[in-house]
Structure formats: structure tokens, C-alpha cells
Coordinates of C-alpha atoms in Angstrom, one line a residue:
X136 CA -0.1 0.0 0.0
X137 CA 1.4 3.5 -1.0
X138 CA 2.3 5.7 1.8
X139 CA 2.2 8.6 -0.6
X140 CA 0.0 11.3 1.3
X141 CA -3.2 12.4 -0.7
X142 CA -5.2 15.4 0.6
X143 CA -8.9 14.4 1.1
X144 CA -11.9 16.2 -0.7
X145 CA -12.8 19.7 0.5
X146 CA -16.1 18.4 2.1
X147 CA -14.1 16.0 4.2
X148 CA -11.5 18.5 5.1
X149 CA -14.3 21.2 6.3
X150 CA -15.3 18.4 8.8
X151 CA -12.3 19.0 10.8
X152 CA -12.3 21.2 13.8
X153 CA -8.7 22.9 13.6
X154 CA -8.4 26.4 13.4
X155 CA -7.4 25.9 9.7
X156 CA -10.8 24.7 8.9
X157 CA -13.0 26.5 11.7
X158 CA -11.8 30.4 11.3
X159 CA -13.5 31.1 8.2
X160 CA -16.7 30.1 6.3
X161 CA -16.9 27.4 3.9
X162 CA -16.5 29.7 0.7
X163 CA -13.0 30.8 1.6
X164 CA -10.3 28.4 0.7
X165 CA -7.8 28.4 3.8
X166 CA -4.2 28.6 2.9
X167 CA -3.1 30.6 5.9
X168 CA -2.1 28.6 8.8
X169 CA 0.6 26.0 9.1
X170 CA -1.3 22.9 8.8
X171 CA -1.2 20.1 6.3
X172 CA -4.2 18.9 4.6
X173 CA -2.8 15.4 4.3
X174 CA -3.9 12.4 6.5
X175 CA -1.7 11.6 9.5
X176 CA 1.0 9.0 9.1
X177 CA -0.5 5.6 9.7
X178 CA 2.2 4.9 12.2
X179 CA 1.4 8.1 14.1
X180 CA -2.2 7.4 14.1
X181 CA -1.4 3.8 15.4
X182 CA 0.5 5.0 17.9
X183 CA -2.4 7.4 19.3
X184 CA -4.9 4.9 19.1
X185 CA -2.8 2.4 21.0
X186 CA -2.7 4.7 24.0
X187 CA -6.5 5.6 23.7
X188 CA -7.2 2.0 23.7
X189 CA -5.0 1.4 26.5
X190 CA -6.7 4.2 28.8
X191 CA -3.3 5.7 29.0
X192 CA -4.0 9.4 28.9
X193 CA -2.8 10.6 32.5
X194 CA 0.1 12.8 33.1
X195 CA 3.6 12.4 31.3
X196 CA 6.0 12.4 34.1
X197 CA 8.9 11.8 32.0
X198 CA 10.0 12.2 28.1
X199 CA 9.7 8.5 27.8
X200 CA 11.6 7.2 24.8
X201 CA 11.3 10.5 22.9
X202 CA 14.9 11.4 23.7
X203 CA 16.2 8.1 22.0
X204 CA 13.7 8.5 19.1
X205 CA 14.9 12.0 18.5
X206 CA 18.3 10.9 18.5
X207 CA 18.1 8.5 16.0
X208 CA 16.1 10.8 13.9
X209 CA 18.6 13.5 14.1
X210 CA 21.5 11.0 13.3
X211 CA 19.8 9.7 10.3
X212 CA 18.7 13.1 8.9
X213 CA 21.2 15.4 9.8
X214 CA 24.3 13.4 11.2
X215 CA 24.0 14.9 14.5
X216 CA 25.0 12.7 17.6
X217 CA 22.6 13.7 20.3
X218 CA 22.8 12.3 23.8
X219 CA 19.0 11.5 24.7
X220 CA 19.7 12.3 28.2
X221 CA 20.0 15.9 26.6
X222 CA 16.4 15.7 25.5
X223 CA 13.4 16.9 27.6
X224 CA 9.9 17.1 26.4
X225 CA 7.1 19.8 26.9
X226 CA 4.0 21.0 25.6
X227 CA 5.2 22.8 22.2
X228 CA 7.9 24.7 20.7
X229 CA 6.5 28.0 22.1
X230 CA 6.8 26.7 25.6
X231 CA 10.2 25.5 24.9
X232 CA 11.2 29.2 23.8
X233 CA 9.4 30.9 26.7
X234 CA 10.8 28.6 29.7
X235 CA 14.4 28.7 28.0
X236 CA 14.3 32.4 27.7
X237 CA 12.9 32.9 31.2
X238 CA 15.9 30.9 32.8
X239 CA 18.4 32.5 30.4
X240 CA 17.7 36.2 30.8
X241 CA 16.8 38.8 33.4
X242 CA 13.4 40.6 33.6
X243 CA 13.8 43.3 31.1
X244 CA 16.7 42.2 29.0
X245 CA 16.7 42.5 25.4
X246 CA 16.1 39.7 23.2
X247 CA 16.9 39.8 19.3
X248 CA 14.3 38.7 16.7
X249 CA 14.9 38.9 13.1
X250 CA 11.8 39.9 11.2
X251 CA 10.2 38.9 8.9
X252 CA 9.7 36.1 11.6
X253 CA 6.9 33.6 12.9
X254 CA 4.4 36.2 14.6
X255 CA 4.1 34.6 17.9
X256 CA 7.7 35.3 18.7
X257 CA 6.5 38.9 19.2
X258 CA 4.6 37.8 22.2
X259 CA 6.8 34.8 23.5
X260 CA 9.8 37.3 24.6
X261 CA 7.5 39.4 26.5
X262 CA 5.7 36.4 28.3
X263 CA 9.3 35.2 29.4
X264 CA 10.2 38.6 30.7
X265 CA 12.1 39.9 28.0
X266 CA 12.2 43.0 25.6
X267 CA 11.9 42.6 21.8
X268 CA 14.8 44.0 20.0
X269 CA 14.3 44.0 16.1
X270 CA 17.1 43.2 13.8
X271 CA 15.7 42.5 10.5
X272 CA 17.2 40.0 8.0
X273 CA 19.0 41.7 5.1
X274 CA 16.9 41.7 1.8
X275 CA 18.9 41.6 -1.4
X276 CA 16.4 41.8 -4.1
X277 CA 17.1 40.4 -7.8
X278 CA 15.3 40.5 -10.7
X279 CA 12.5 38.1 -9.9
X280 CA 13.5 36.9 -6.4
X281 CA 14.8 37.9 -3.2
X282 CA 17.7 36.7 -1.1
X283 CA 17.6 37.0 2.8
X284 CA 20.6 36.6 5.4
X285 CA 21.2 37.4 9.0
X286 CA 22.3 40.9 9.5
X287 CA 25.1 40.0 12.1
X288 CA 26.4 43.6 12.3
X289 CA 23.2 44.5 13.6
X290 CA 23.0 41.6 16.1
X291 CA 26.4 42.7 17.3
X292 CA 25.4 46.1 17.9
X293 CA 22.1 44.9 19.7
X294 CA 24.3 42.5 22.0
X295 CA 26.7 45.4 22.6
X296 CA 23.9 47.5 23.6
X297 CA 22.8 45.0 26.2
X298 CA 20.6 42.5 24.7
X299 CA 21.2 38.9 26.4
X300 CA 19.7 36.4 24.1
X301 CA 18.9 35.9 20.4
X302 CA 15.6 34.2 19.4
X303 CA 16.6 32.3 16.1
X304 CA 14.2 30.6 13.6
X305 CA 16.2 27.9 11.5
X306 CA 14.8 27.1 9.3
X307 CA 13.4 30.5 9.0
X308 CA 9.6 30.9 8.9
X309 CA 8.1 32.4 6.7
X310 CA 10.9 32.2 4.1
X311 CA 11.9 28.7 4.4
X312 CA 15.5 30.0 4.7
X313 CA 18.1 27.6 5.9
X314 CA 20.8 29.7 7.6
X315 CA 24.4 29.4 6.2
X316 CA 26.6 27.3 8.8
X317 CA 29.2 30.2 8.8
X318 CA 26.7 32.6 10.0
X319 CA 25.5 30.4 12.7
X320 CA 28.8 29.9 13.9
X321 CA 29.5 33.6 13.7
X322 CA 26.2 34.2 15.7
X323 CA 27.4 31.8 18.4
X324 CA 30.7 33.7 18.7
X325 CA 28.7 37.0 19.2
X326 CA 26.7 35.5 21.9
X327 CA 29.5 34.3 23.8
X328 CA 31.4 37.4 23.6
X329 CA 28.4 39.0 25.3
X330 CA 27.5 36.6 27.7
X331 CA 24.1 36.0 25.8
X332 CA 22.1 32.8 24.9
X333 CA 20.8 31.5 21.6
X334 CA 17.5 29.7 21.5
X335 CA 17.0 28.1 18.1
X336 CA 13.6 27.2 16.9
X337 CA 14.3 24.2 14.7
X338 CA 10.5 23.1 14.3
X339 CA 10.8 23.1 10.4
X340 CA 14.3 21.3 10.2
X341 CA 12.5 17.6 9.3
X342 CA 10.8 19.5 6.4
X343 CA 14.1 20.7 4.9
X344 CA 14.1 19.9 1.1
X345 CA 15.9 17.3 -0.7
X346 CA 19.3 18.4 -1.5
X347 CA 19.2 21.2 0.9
X348 CA 21.9 20.7 3.9
X349 CA 20.5 21.7 7.4
X350 CA 23.0 22.2 10.0
X351 CA 21.5 22.1 13.4
X352 CA 22.7 25.3 15.7
X353 CA 24.3 23.1 18.3
X354 CA 26.4 21.4 15.7
X355 CA 28.1 24.1 14.1
X356 CA 30.9 24.8 16.9
X357 CA 31.7 24.2 20.5
X358 CA 30.8 27.6 21.2
X359 CA 27.0 27.1 19.8
X360 CA 27.1 24.0 21.8
X361 CA 27.7 26.2 25.0
X362 CA 25.4 29.1 24.2
X363 CA 22.6 27.3 22.6
X364 CA 19.2 25.8 23.3
X365 CA 17.5 23.9 20.6
X366 CA 13.5 23.7 20.1
X367 CA 12.5 20.7 18.2
X368 CA 9.0 18.8 17.5
X369 CA 7.7 16.2 15.1
X370 CA 4.5 18.5 15.1
X371 CA 5.2 20.5 12.0
X372 CA 6.5 17.6 9.6
X373 CA 3.9 15.2 10.9
X374 CA 0.9 17.7 11.2
X375 CA 0.4 17.1 14.9
X376 CA 0.3 20.7 16.3
X377 CA -2.7 19.8 18.5
X378 CA -1.2 16.5 20.0
X379 CA 1.2 18.8 22.2
X380 CA 4.6 17.5 22.5
X381 CA 8.0 19.2 21.7
X382 CA 11.6 18.9 22.9
X383 CA 14.3 21.0 24.3
X384 CA 17.9 20.1 23.3
X385 CA 21.0 21.1 25.0
X386 CA 24.6 20.0 24.5
X387 CA 26.7 21.5 27.2
X388 CA 27.2 21.9 30.8
X389 CA 25.8 25.5 30.7
X390 CA 22.8 24.5 28.7
X391 CA 22.1 21.5 31.1
X392 CA 22.3 23.9 34.1
X393 CA 19.9 26.4 32.5
X394 CA 17.0 23.5 31.7
X395 CA 17.7 22.1 35.4
X396 CA 16.6 25.6 36.7
X397 CA 13.1 25.3 34.9
X398 CA 10.3 23.9 37.4
X399 CA 9.3 20.2 36.8
X400 CA 5.9 21.3 35.6
X401 CA 7.6 22.3 32.1
X402 CA 8.0 18.6 31.4
X403 CA 4.7 17.4 33.0
X404 CA 2.8 19.7 30.5
X405 CA 3.6 17.0 27.8
X406 CA 0.7 15.2 26.5
X407 CA 1.0 11.3 26.6
X408 CA -0.8 11.2 23.2
X409 CA 1.7 13.9 21.7
X410 CA 4.7 12.0 23.3
X411 CA 3.4 8.7 21.7
X412 CA 2.9 10.3 18.3
X413 CA 6.3 11.8 18.5
X414 CA 8.1 8.8 19.4
X415 CA 6.4 7.0 16.6
X416 CA 7.0 9.6 13.9
X417 CA 10.7 10.3 14.8
X418 CA 11.6 6.3 15.2
X419 CA 9.3 5.1 12.4
X420 CA 8.0 7.8 10.0
X421 CA 11.0 8.4 7.6
X422 CA 9.2 6.5 4.7
X423 CA 6.1 8.8 5.1
X424 CA 8.1 12.1 5.6
X425 CA 10.1 11.3 2.5
X426 CA 7.1 10.6 0.4
X427 CA 5.5 13.8 1.8
X428 CA 8.4 16.2 1.1
X429 CA 8.2 14.5 -2.6
X430 CA 4.5 15.8 -2.4
X431 CA 5.5 19.1 -1.5
X432 CA 8.1 19.7 -4.0
X433 CA 5.5 18.8 -6.3
X434 CA 3.1 21.6 -4.9
X435 CA 6.3 24.0 -5.2
X436 CA 6.5 23.2 -8.6
X437 CA 2.8 23.9 -9.5
X438 CA 3.3 27.1 -7.6
X439 CA 5.9 28.2 -9.7
X440 CA 3.9 27.5 -12.9
X441 CA 0.7 28.9 -11.7
X442 CA 2.4 32.3 -10.7
X443 CA 4.3 32.6 -14.1
X444 CA 1.1 31.9 -15.6
X445 CA -1.4 33.9 -13.6
X446 CA 0.7 36.4 -11.4
X447 CA 3.8 37.3 -13.2
X448 CA 4.3 40.5 -11.0
X449 CA 4.3 38.5 -7.8
X450 CA 8.1 38.1 -6.9
X451 CA 8.8 34.5 -5.3
X452 CA 11.8 32.9 -4.1
X453 CA 11.4 29.0 -3.6
X454 CA 11.9 28.1 0.1
X455 CA 14.5 25.5 1.4
X456 CA 12.4 24.0 3.7
X457 CA 8.8 23.5 4.8
X458 CA 5.6 24.0 2.5
X459 CA 5.1 27.7 3.1
X460 CA 5.5 30.3 0.3
X461 CA 6.3 33.8 1.1
X462 CA 4.8 35.8 -1.9
X463 CA 5.9 39.4 -2.6
X464 CA 3.0 41.3 -3.7
X465 CA 4.5 44.8 -3.6
X466 CA 4.3 45.3 -7.4
X467 CA 0.8 44.4 -7.8
X468 CA -1.0 47.4 -6.5
X469 CA -2.5 45.8 -3.7
X470 CA -1.1 47.8 -0.9
X471 CA 0.7 46.9 2.3
X472 CA -1.7 44.4 3.2
X473 CA -2.8 42.4 0.3
X474 CA -3.9 39.5 2.4
X475 CA -6.9 41.6 3.3
X476 CA -7.9 42.4 -0.2
X477 CA -7.3 38.9 -1.3
X478 CA -9.6 37.4 1.4
X479 CA -12.2 40.0 0.9
X480 CA -12.3 39.7 -2.9
X481 CA -10.9 36.5 -3.6
X482 CA -12.1 34.5 -0.8
X483 CA -8.5 33.0 -0.1
X484 CA -7.4 33.2 3.3
X485 CA -3.7 33.7 3.6
X486 CA -1.4 34.8 6.6
X487 CA -0.8 38.6 6.5
X488 CA 2.7 39.6 5.9
X489 CA 2.4 42.7 8.3
X490 CA 1.9 39.8 11.2
X491 CA 5.6 38.9 10.6
X492 CA 6.9 42.2 11.5
X493 CA 7.3 45.7 9.7
X494 CA 9.3 43.9 6.8
X495 CA 6.3 41.9 5.8
X496 CA 4.4 44.9 4.5
X497 CA 3.1 44.2 1.0
X498 CA 3.7 40.1 1.5
X499 CA 1.5 37.2 2.3
X500 CA 2.3 33.7 3.3
X501 CA 0.6 30.9 1.5
X502 CA 0.5 27.1 2.6
X503 CA 1.1 24.7 -0.5
X504 CA 0.4 21.5 1.6
X505 CA -3.0 20.9 -0.1
X506 CA -4.5 19.4 -3.2
X507 CA -3.4 20.7 -6.7
X508 CA -7.0 21.6 -7.4
X509 CA -7.0 23.7 -4.2
X510 CA -3.7 25.2 -5.0
X511 CA -4.7 25.9 -8.5
X512 CA -8.2 27.5 -7.6
X513 CA -6.7 29.6 -5.0
X514 CA -4.1 31.3 -7.6
X515 CA -6.8 31.5 -10.1
X516 CA -8.8 33.6 -7.7
X517 CA -6.1 35.8 -6.5
X518 CA -5.3 36.5 -10.0
X519 CA -8.7 37.8 -10.5
X520 CA -8.1 40.3 -7.9
X521 CA -4.9 41.4 -9.0
X522 CA -5.9 41.9 -12.6

């Protein structure tokens, strides 16, 4: 039996109760939130059902075998040797970020963000007691696409001015940018020079596209291992956001000491169902993940064709990871918030660019993890608004 994921028909998808399918009326095509339309990997579904049938839905007092499962996955996919003892579980990547920052900084300390970036980051930093310090990515516009890179000089200035942590998105959402290993090593050096911590959100790492090398932050140097904390989860790659399990990964005595300062409750927040799903996904889900990445690649191929045919004024750089496309509508005449116009007139819901910070004005983020029919219809509807 083929494990190649196939998105169900729209009428079946609309019976789902997740945010993607409950936020907008049925005449709207929802391509905004980062949820895939594909069915769960069978090995993951079986693991969840097994725990339900065992009536095993109590408190998750430990990380179970999630550390071992992640260590095996990291070794196979990225050549990263992880000590399972350095992996602990909690609710989701947002909790990893908040609780890691909470023990790494003092109240009021600056935390560097690199917009355009995942919108909740702007709220997670104050939740942890920090202050947002924006150092936007450097944007280099070509004839039809755009290259992005960390502004290391800007980060150095922010750290010199008192920021004591950097919240890194790697791969970077919404761009699908896999940061260069040399830049990551330099970032680690800057953090060490100023006594700062780097919290690296690597939730999209399992979705790095074939042929692209992902280098985990904690592997780039001894310095990175010392200053870094990494946030990982099976939730994005295996569509498990509601199952609630993420992993905090460290690789140094300093990192271990930080995590030891967190209350036990951080680990107790893990869902047993999410832990079982993560263990199954990371230990046995490679074949399904590879098939899913192949389908996602085909969706990006289709998107490129559709944009060239119907929206030639929209600038687009193919991402290196994930299933999210960052589309530049600044030359279409739809203004700084094209997503609002598109929702109102085309009945397609996209993630508004301004939510990712000021550099997102004129952009939208589009989710291609859907059927070819839905993606084609969405672009045709949008083209009708642009033209």
C-alpha cells in the first residue's frame, strides 16, 4: 500500500475542527495557517490510538523514549549525534522558547528577533520577561526573487547595547531559509562574547527539502553548543500541532544547568498522546516523511507554474524548507496588506505579511500542503483580484 499522502476532498476537510478549517466560512479556501491537509502518517495514528485503547491518557511524568527517538532521527537526517539524556519534553515549541528564555535572561533584558519572522515570537519574548529587539534580516532583491540573510553586524550592535539572548528561527519561517553554517557559527561567537544565549527554533528542520543541507545550531561549533538551546518537535513535519509534544535539546554543561532551573511542571505539560505520536514519528516515520516531502516539492513546482502564468508581477523565492511560500505582492498594486484584499475579494485566506513584522508589509504567506486542485483554484482566484 502506498504511503504517499493525498489530501482528502474539500467536503471532508471541512469536517475538521482545527483552526485552519474553523476560522473562515466555507466559501473561503484556507491557505493561511501551517497545517497540512494530508492524513496522518499511519504509524503516528496507530500510536495515538494504541494509547487511547490502553486508557493511557494521564500525566506524562517523563519524556519516555522521545529522547532516544529524536537522537536516532537527528543522526539519520542530519548526522547529529545527540545524547538522549540532553532531550526533555514539554507542550510545544512555544513553551520551549518561553521557558528557555525565562531562565536565560533577567526581566527586561533585550532578546533579538529577525523579522520577517513567525508572529508569536513577538509575544513569547514579553511572556518570558524579555524585551523585543528587532534586527531585520537583510533583503537583497534580484530581478524576480529575493535573497535573505542574518544581519550579523546589527545583531552585534544589539548585543553590545545590552540584549542577552537571540531567538533564532532555523529554518526561518516564513521564508523557508536554511541559515548558512558560517553565519550560525559567527552568531554563536557574538553571543558568547556578550554572555548571551541563542534559542534556536528548529521545528521546520525535518521539512528541509531534498538536496538542501540543514546544519543544526548546536552542531556548528563548541561555542554554539555552549551558548545554545534548541527547540524541536515532530509536530510540523507530521501535522501534530494539537497533540502537544515538543523537545528541548541542549549539548553543554551550561545548557544543562539552564534547563535544570526550569520547574518540573514544564515537563509535566507534555501530552502522553503527543509523546507517543512523536516517538512513533521520529523512530518510524521516515518513509512517510520522504513521500510527503516529494509531494510538497510537486506543490512548489505547481505554484511556480501558476505564478508565472497568472501572477507574473508577484515575486517569489522558492524556499529551502517547509511547505510555506513567502509571496511579494509589492508590485501588484494591492497595498501594504494584500492578504486583506485577497480574503475579501478572492475568498482565499493567506497569512498577512504584516503579522511577521514591518518587513512583511506587501507580502503574504501561502501554504502549499494541499491538493493541486485547491492550490490551482486559489491562485486563479487571486489572479482575478490582481488583474
